[in-house]
CSV table of C-alpha atoms and ligand atoms in Angstrom, one decimal:
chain,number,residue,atom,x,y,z
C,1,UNK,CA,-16.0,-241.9,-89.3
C,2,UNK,CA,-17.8,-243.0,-92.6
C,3,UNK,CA,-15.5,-241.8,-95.4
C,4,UNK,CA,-17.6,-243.9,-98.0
C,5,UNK,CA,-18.4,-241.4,-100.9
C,6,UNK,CA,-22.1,-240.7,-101.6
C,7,UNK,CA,-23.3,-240.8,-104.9
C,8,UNK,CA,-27.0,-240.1,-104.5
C,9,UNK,CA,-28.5,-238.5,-101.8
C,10,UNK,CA,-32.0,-238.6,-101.6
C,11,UNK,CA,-33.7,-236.4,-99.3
C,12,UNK,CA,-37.1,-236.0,-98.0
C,13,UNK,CA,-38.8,-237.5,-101.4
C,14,UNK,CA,-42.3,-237.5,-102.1
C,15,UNK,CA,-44.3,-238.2,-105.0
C,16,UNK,CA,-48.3,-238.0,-105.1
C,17,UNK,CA,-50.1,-238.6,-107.9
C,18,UNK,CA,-53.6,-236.8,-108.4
C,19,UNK,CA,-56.3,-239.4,-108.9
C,20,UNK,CA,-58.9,-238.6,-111.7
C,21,UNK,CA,-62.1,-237.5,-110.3
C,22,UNK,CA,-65.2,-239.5,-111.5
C,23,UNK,CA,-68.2,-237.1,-113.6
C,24,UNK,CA,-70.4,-237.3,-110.4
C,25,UNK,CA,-67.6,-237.6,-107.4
C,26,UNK,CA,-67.5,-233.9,-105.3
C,27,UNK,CA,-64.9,-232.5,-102.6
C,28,UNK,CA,-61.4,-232.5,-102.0
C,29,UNK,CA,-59.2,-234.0,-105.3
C,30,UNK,CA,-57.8,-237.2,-104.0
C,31,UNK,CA,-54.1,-238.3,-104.1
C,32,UNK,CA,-52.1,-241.6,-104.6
C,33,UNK,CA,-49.3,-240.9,-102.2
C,34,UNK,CA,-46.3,-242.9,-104.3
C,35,UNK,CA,-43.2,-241.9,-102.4
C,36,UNK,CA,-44.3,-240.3,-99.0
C,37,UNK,CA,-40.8,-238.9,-97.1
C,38,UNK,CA,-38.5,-241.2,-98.4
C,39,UNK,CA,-34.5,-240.4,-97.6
C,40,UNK,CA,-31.6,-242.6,-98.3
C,41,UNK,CA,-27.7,-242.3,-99.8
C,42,UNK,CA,-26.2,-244.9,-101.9
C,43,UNK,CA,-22.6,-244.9,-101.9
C,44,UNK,CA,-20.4,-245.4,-104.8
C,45,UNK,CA,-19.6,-248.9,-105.8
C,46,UNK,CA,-22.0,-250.4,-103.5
C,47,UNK,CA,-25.0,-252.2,-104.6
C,48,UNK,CA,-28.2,-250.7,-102.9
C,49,UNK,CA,-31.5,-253.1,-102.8
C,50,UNK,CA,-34.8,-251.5,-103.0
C,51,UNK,CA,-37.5,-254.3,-102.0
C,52,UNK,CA,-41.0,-254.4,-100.9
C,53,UNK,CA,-44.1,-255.5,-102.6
C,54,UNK,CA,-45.9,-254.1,-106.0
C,55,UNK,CA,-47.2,-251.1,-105.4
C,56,UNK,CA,-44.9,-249.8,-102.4
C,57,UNK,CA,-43.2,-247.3,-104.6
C,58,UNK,CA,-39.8,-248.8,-105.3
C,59,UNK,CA,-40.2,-248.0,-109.4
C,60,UNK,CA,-41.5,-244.6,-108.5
C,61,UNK,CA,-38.4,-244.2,-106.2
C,62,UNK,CA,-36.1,-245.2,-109.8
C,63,UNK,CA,-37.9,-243.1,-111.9
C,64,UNK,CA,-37.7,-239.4,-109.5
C,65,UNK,CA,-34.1,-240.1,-108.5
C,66,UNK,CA,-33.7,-240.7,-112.6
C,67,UNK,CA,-35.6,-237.3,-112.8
C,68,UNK,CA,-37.8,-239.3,-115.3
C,69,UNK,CA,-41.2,-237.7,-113.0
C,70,UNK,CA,-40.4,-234.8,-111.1
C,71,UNK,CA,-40.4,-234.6,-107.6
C,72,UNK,CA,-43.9,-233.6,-105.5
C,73,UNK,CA,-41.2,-232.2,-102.5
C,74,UNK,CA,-37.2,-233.1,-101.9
C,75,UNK,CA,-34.1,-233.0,-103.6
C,76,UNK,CA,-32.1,-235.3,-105.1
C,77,UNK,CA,-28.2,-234.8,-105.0
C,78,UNK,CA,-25.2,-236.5,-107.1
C,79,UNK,CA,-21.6,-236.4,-105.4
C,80,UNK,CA,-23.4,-232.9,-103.4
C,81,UNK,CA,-24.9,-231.4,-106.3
C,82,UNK,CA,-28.5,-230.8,-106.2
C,83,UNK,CA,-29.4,-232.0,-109.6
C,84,UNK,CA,-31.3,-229.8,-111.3
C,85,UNK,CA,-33.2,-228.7,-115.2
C,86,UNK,CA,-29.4,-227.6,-115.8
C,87,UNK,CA,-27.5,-230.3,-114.9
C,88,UNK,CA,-30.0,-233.2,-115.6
C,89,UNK,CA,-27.6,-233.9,-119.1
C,90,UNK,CA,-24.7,-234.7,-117.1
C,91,UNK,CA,-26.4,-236.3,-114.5
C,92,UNK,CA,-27.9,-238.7,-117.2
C,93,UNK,CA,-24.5,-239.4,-118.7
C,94,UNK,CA,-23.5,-241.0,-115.0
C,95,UNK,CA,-26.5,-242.3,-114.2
C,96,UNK,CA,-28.1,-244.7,-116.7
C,97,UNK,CA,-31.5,-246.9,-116.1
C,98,UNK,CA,-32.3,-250.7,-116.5
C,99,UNK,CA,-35.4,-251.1,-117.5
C,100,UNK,CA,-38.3,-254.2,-116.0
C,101,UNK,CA,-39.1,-255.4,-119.3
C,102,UNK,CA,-36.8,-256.7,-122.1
C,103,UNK,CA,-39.4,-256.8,-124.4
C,104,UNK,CA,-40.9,-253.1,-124.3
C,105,UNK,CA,-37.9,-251.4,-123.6
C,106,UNK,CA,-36.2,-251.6,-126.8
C,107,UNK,CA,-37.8,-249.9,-130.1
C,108,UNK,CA,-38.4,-253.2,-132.2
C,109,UNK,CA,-37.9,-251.0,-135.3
C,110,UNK,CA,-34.2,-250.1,-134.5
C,111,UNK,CA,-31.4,-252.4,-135.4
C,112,UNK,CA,-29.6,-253.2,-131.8
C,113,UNK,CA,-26.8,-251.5,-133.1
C,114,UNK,CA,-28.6,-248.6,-132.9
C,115,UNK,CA,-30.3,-249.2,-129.9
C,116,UNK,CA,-27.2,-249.5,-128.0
C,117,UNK,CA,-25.3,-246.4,-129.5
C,118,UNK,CA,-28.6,-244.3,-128.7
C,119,UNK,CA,-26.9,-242.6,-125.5
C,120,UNK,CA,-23.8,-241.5,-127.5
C,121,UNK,CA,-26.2,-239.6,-129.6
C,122,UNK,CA,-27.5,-238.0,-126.8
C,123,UNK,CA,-24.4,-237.3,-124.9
C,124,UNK,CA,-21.4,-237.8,-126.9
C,125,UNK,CA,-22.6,-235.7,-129.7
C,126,UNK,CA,-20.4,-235.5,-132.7
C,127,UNK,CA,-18.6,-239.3,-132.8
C,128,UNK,CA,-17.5,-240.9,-136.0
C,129,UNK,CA,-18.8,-244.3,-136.8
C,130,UNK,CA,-15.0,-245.5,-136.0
C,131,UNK,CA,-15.5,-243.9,-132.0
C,132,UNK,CA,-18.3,-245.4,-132.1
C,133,UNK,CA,-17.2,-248.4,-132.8
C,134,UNK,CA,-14.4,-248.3,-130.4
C,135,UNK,CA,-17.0,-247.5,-127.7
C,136,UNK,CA,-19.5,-250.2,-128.4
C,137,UNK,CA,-17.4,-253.2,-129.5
C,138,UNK,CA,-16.0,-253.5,-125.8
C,139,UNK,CA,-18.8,-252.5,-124.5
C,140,UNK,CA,-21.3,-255.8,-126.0
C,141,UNK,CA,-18.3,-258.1,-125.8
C,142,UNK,CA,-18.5,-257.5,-121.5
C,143,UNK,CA,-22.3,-258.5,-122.0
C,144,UNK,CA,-21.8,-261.6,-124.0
C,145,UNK,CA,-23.4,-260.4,-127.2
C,146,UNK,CA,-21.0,-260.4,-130.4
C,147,UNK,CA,-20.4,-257.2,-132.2
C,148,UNK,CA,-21.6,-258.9,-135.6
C,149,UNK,CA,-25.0,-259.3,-134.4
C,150,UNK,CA,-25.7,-255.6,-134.0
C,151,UNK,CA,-27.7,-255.8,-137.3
C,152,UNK,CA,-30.3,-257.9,-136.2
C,153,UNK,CA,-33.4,-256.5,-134.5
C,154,UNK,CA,-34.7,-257.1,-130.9
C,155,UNK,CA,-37.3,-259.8,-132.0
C,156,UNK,CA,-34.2,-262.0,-133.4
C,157,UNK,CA,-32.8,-262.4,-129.5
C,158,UNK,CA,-34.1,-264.3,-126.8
C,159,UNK,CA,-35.2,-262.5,-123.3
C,160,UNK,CA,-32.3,-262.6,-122.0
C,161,UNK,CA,-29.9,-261.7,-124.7
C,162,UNK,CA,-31.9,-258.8,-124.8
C,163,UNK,CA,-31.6,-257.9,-121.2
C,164,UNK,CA,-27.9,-258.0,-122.2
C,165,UNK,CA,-28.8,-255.5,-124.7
C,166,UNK,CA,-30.4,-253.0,-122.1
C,167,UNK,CA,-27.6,-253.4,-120.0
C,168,UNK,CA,-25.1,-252.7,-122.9
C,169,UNK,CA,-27.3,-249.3,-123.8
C,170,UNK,CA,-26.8,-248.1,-119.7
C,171,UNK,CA,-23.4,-248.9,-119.9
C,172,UNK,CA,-22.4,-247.6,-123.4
C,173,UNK,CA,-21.6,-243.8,-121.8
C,174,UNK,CA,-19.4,-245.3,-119.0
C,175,UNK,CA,-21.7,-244.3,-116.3
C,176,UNK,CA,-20.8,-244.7,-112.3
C,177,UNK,CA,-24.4,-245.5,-111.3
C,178,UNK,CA,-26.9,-248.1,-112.8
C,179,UNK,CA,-30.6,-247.4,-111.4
C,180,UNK,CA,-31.7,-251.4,-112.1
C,181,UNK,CA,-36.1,-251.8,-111.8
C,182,UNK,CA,-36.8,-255.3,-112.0
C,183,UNK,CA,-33.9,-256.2,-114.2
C,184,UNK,CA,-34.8,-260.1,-113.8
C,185,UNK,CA,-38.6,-260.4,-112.8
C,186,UNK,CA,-39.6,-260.6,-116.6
C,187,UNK,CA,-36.8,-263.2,-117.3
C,188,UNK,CA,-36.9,-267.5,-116.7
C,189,UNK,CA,-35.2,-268.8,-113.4
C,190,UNK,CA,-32.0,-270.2,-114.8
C,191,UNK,CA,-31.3,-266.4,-116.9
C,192,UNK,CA,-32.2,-265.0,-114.1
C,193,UNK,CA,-28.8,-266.6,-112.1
C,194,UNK,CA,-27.1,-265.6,-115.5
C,195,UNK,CA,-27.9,-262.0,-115.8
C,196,UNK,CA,-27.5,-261.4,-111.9
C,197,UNK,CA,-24.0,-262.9,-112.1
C,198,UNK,CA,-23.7,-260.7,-115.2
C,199,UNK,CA,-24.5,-257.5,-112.7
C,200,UNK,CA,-21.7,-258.7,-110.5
C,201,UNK,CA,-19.6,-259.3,-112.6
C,202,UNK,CA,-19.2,-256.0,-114.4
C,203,UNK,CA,-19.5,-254.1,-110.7
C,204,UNK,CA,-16.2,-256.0,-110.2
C,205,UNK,CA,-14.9,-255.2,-112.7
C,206,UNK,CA,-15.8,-251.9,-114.1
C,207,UNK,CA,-16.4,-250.5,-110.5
C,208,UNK,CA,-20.4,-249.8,-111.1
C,209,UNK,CA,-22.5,-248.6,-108.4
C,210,UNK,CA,-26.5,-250.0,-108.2
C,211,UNK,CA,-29.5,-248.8,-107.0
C,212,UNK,CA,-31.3,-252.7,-107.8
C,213,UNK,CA,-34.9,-252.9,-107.2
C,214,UNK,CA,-36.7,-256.1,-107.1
C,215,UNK,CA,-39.5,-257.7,-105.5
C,216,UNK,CA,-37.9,-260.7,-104.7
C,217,UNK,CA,-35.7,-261.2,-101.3
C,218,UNK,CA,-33.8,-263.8,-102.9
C,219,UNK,CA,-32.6,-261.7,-105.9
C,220,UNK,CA,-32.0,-258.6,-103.6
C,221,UNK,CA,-30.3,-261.3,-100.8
C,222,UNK,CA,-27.7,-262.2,-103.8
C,223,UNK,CA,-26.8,-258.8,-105.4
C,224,UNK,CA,-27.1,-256.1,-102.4
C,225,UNK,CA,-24.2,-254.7,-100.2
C,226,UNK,CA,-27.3,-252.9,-97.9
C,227,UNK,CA,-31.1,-253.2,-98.4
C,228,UNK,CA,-33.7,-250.6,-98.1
C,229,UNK,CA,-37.4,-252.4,-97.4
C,230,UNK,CA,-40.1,-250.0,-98.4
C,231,UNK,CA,-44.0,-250.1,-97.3
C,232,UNK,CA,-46.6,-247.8,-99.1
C,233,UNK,CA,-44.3,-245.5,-100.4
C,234,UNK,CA,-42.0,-245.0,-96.8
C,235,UNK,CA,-38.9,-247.2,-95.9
C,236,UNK,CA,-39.0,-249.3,-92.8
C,237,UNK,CA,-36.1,-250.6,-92.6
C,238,UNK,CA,-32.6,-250.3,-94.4
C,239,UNK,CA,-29.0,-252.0,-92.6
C,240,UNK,CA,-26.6,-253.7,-94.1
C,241,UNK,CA,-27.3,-256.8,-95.7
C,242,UNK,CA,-26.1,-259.0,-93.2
C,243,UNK,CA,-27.1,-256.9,-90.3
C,244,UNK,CA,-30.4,-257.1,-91.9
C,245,UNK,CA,-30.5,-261.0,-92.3
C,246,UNK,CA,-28.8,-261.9,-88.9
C,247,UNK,CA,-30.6,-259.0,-87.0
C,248,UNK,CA,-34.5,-258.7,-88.6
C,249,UNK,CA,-36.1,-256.1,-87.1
C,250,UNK,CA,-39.2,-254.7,-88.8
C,251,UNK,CA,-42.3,-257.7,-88.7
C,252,UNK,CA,-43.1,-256.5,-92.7
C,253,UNK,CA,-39.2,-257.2,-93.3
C,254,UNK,CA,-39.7,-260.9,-91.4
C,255,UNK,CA,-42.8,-261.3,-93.0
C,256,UNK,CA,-40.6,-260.9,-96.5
C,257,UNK,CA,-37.9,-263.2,-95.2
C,258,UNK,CA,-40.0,-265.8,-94.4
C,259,UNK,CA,-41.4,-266.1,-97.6
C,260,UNK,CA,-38.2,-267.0,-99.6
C,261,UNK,CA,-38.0,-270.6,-100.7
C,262,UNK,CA,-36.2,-273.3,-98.9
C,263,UNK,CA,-34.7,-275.2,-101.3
C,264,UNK,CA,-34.3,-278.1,-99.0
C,265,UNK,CA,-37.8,-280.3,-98.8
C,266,UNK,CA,-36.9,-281.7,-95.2
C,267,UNK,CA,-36.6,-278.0,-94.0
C,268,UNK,CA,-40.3,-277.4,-93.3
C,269,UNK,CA,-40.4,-273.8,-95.0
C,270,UNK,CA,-42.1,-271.4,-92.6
C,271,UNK,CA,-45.0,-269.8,-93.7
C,272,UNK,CA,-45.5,-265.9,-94.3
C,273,UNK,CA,-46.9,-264.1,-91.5
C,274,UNK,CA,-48.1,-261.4,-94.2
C,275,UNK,CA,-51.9,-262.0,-94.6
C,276,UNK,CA,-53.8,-259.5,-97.1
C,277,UNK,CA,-53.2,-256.7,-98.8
C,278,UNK,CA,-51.1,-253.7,-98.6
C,279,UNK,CA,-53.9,-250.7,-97.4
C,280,UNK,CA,-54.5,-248.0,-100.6
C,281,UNK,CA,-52.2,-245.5,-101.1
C,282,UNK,CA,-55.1,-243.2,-101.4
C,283,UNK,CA,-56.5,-243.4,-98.8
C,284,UNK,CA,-53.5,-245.1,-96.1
C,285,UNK,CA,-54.2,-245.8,-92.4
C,286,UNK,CA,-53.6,-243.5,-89.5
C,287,UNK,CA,-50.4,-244.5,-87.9
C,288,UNK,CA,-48.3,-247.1,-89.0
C,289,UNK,CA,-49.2,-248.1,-92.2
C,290,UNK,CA,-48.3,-251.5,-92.1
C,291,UNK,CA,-50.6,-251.8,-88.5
C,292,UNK,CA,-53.7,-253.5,-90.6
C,293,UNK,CA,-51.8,-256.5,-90.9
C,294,UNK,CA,-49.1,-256.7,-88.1
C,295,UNK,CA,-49.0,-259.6,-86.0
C,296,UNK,CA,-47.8,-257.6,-82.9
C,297,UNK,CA,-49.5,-254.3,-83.5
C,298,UNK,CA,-50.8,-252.5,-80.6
C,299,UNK,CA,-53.2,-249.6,-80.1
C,300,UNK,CA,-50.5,-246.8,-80.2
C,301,UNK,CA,-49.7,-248.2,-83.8
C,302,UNK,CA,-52.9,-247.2,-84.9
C,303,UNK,CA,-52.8,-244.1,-83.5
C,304,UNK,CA,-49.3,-242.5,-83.6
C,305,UNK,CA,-46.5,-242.5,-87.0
C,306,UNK,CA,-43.3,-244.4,-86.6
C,307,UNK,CA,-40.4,-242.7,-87.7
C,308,UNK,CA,-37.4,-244.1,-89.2
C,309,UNK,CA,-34.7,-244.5,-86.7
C,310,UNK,CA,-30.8,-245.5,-86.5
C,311,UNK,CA,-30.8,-248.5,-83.5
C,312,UNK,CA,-27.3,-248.2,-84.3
C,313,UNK,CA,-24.8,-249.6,-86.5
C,314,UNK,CA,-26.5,-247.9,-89.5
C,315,UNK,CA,-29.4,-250.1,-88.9
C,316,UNK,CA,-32.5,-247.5,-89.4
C,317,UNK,CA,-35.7,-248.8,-88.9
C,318,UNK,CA,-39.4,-247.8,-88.3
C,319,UNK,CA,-41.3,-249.8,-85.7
C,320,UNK,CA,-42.7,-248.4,-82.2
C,321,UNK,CA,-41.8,-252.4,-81.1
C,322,UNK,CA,-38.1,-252.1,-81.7
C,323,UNK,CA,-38.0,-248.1,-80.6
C,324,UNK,CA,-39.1,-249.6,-77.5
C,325,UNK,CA,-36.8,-251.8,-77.1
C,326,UNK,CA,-34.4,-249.2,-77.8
C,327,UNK,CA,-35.3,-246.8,-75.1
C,328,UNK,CA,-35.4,-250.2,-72.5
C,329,UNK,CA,-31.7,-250.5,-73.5
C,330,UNK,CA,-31.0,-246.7,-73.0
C,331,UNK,CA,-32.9,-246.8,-69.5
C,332,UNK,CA,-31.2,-250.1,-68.4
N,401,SF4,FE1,-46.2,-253.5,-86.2
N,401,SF4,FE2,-46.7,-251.5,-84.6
N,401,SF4,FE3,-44.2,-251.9,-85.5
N,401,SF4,FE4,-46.1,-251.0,-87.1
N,401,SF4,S1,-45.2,-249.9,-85.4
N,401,SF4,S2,-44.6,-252.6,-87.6
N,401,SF4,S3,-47.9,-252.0,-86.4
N,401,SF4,S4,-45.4,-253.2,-84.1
């Protein structure tokens, strides 16, 4: 028996967007269909991946589990709670965000000081500037950043000592989740390493639970525990991390593996099988959605929904192929 304890549980999740209607256009309004079903857990001090390409509805996924754009349909639940317009304080106090972009996300006309004990305005109401103190000085040293710099402004740190920053503001109320969207992607290569070891780091020791989003296998490969692959706004495929890597079972998620580096030049890299571009979300294609560009698609892909399945081992994936293959195994 799994006796794991779930942090978030999201179920059933869709987001739609209403598209603005041209002066001329006529009919039904149209919809961008962000987040279309999309159920998971993440369980507490694990490290969740979220990957799939721009536009599949990984940030979306961040931002309604956040509750920072409500819901179109499904719940979201912490530790069993459906959270809710009278619980969202609390909620926010355990579950802080990490935002993409280093740059934007902090308010260049705040000191950092500021910026970092922002939270305990909101949620720890009532400190002296000593607590404060007492909360934040620990708090920066974990990140690298020394207390004495507080005074200066955003512009006077580099990109990464500034992602440093935005991970100091999450973790200044002592939260148990961090919702990370893109944490790296803005950031050089060799910060990159730097801030991901950062991530581990502090889930080791501090006992953090992520939901990390990224784009990029090889980030998600280094920081995950399990790994959810998502494709125009559904997941197709979430195992374990190492059941995912030794046992790939959704083409979109090979297609995704095959394009990670090799960092060895005598390895002959093997190409992508992924060829175009991910179908609209306004407007996505009958069946699978990922048929248009499927190297082993056949005509019941086109015509009939794939729905996310457990093959076994917690290893859910969405793919008439390997349901098949399933049902040969029951029959044999
Ligand atoms: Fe490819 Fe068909 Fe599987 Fe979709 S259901 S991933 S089109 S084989």
């Amino acid at each position: 028996m799994d006796n794991r304890e779930v942090l978030i549980e999201a179920v059933n999740v869709k987001k739609y967007f209403p598209v603005k209607r041209g002066w001329f256009e006529r009919g039904e309004r149209k919809t961008v269909k962000a987040l279309d079903g999309v159920s998971l857990v993440l369980y507490k001090g694990e490290t969740l991946g979220v990957i799939g390409e721009s536009g599949c509805g990984k940030s979306t996924l961040a931002r309604v589990i956040m509750q920072l754009v409500p819901a179109t349909a499904g719940e979201v639940y912490y530790k069993g709670n459906k959270v809710t317009p009278e619980n969202i304080m609390q909620f926010r106090r355990q579950v802080q965000m990490v935002f993409q972009d280093p740059y934007s996300s902090l308010d260049p006309r705040m000191s950092v000081g500021r910026i970092i004990e922002e939270p305990l305005r909101v949620h720890m109401k009532g400190l002296t500037a000593v607590q404060k103190e007492e909360i934040v000085r620990p708090v920066v040293a974990k990140v690298g950043i020394e207390y004495e710099a507080l005074v200066k402004y955003p512009h006077e740190f580099s990109g990464g000592q500034r992602q440093r920053i935005g991970i100091a503001r999450a973790m200044v109320t002592n939260p148990e989740l961090l919702i990370c969207d893109e944490p790296v992607s803005a950031l050089d290569m060799s910060i990159q390493a730097q801030v991901l070891n950062l991530f581990k780091g502090l889930q080791k020791e501090l006992g953090f639970s992520y939901l990390f989003i990224s784009h990029d296998m090889s980030v998600i490969k280094h920081v995950s525990d399990r790994i959810a692959v998502m494709y125009l706004g559904k997941i197709v495929e979430l195992a374990d991390k190492k059941e995912l890597f030794d046992n790939t079972l959704h083409p979109y998620t090979k297609a995704l593996m095959n394009a990670i580096p090799v960092p060895d030049p005598t390895v002959e890299s093997m190409k992508a099988d992924l060829t175009g571009e991910p179908p609209s979300p306004i407007n996505p294609p009958k069946g699978c959605s990922f048929h248009e560009r499927c190297p082993y698609a056949t005509a019941r892909c086109s015509e009939e929904t794939p729905h996310l399945t457990d093959m076994g081992n917690g290893h859910m994936v969405s793919c008439h192929l390997c349901h098949g293959a399933e049902r040969e195994v029951e029959n044999a």
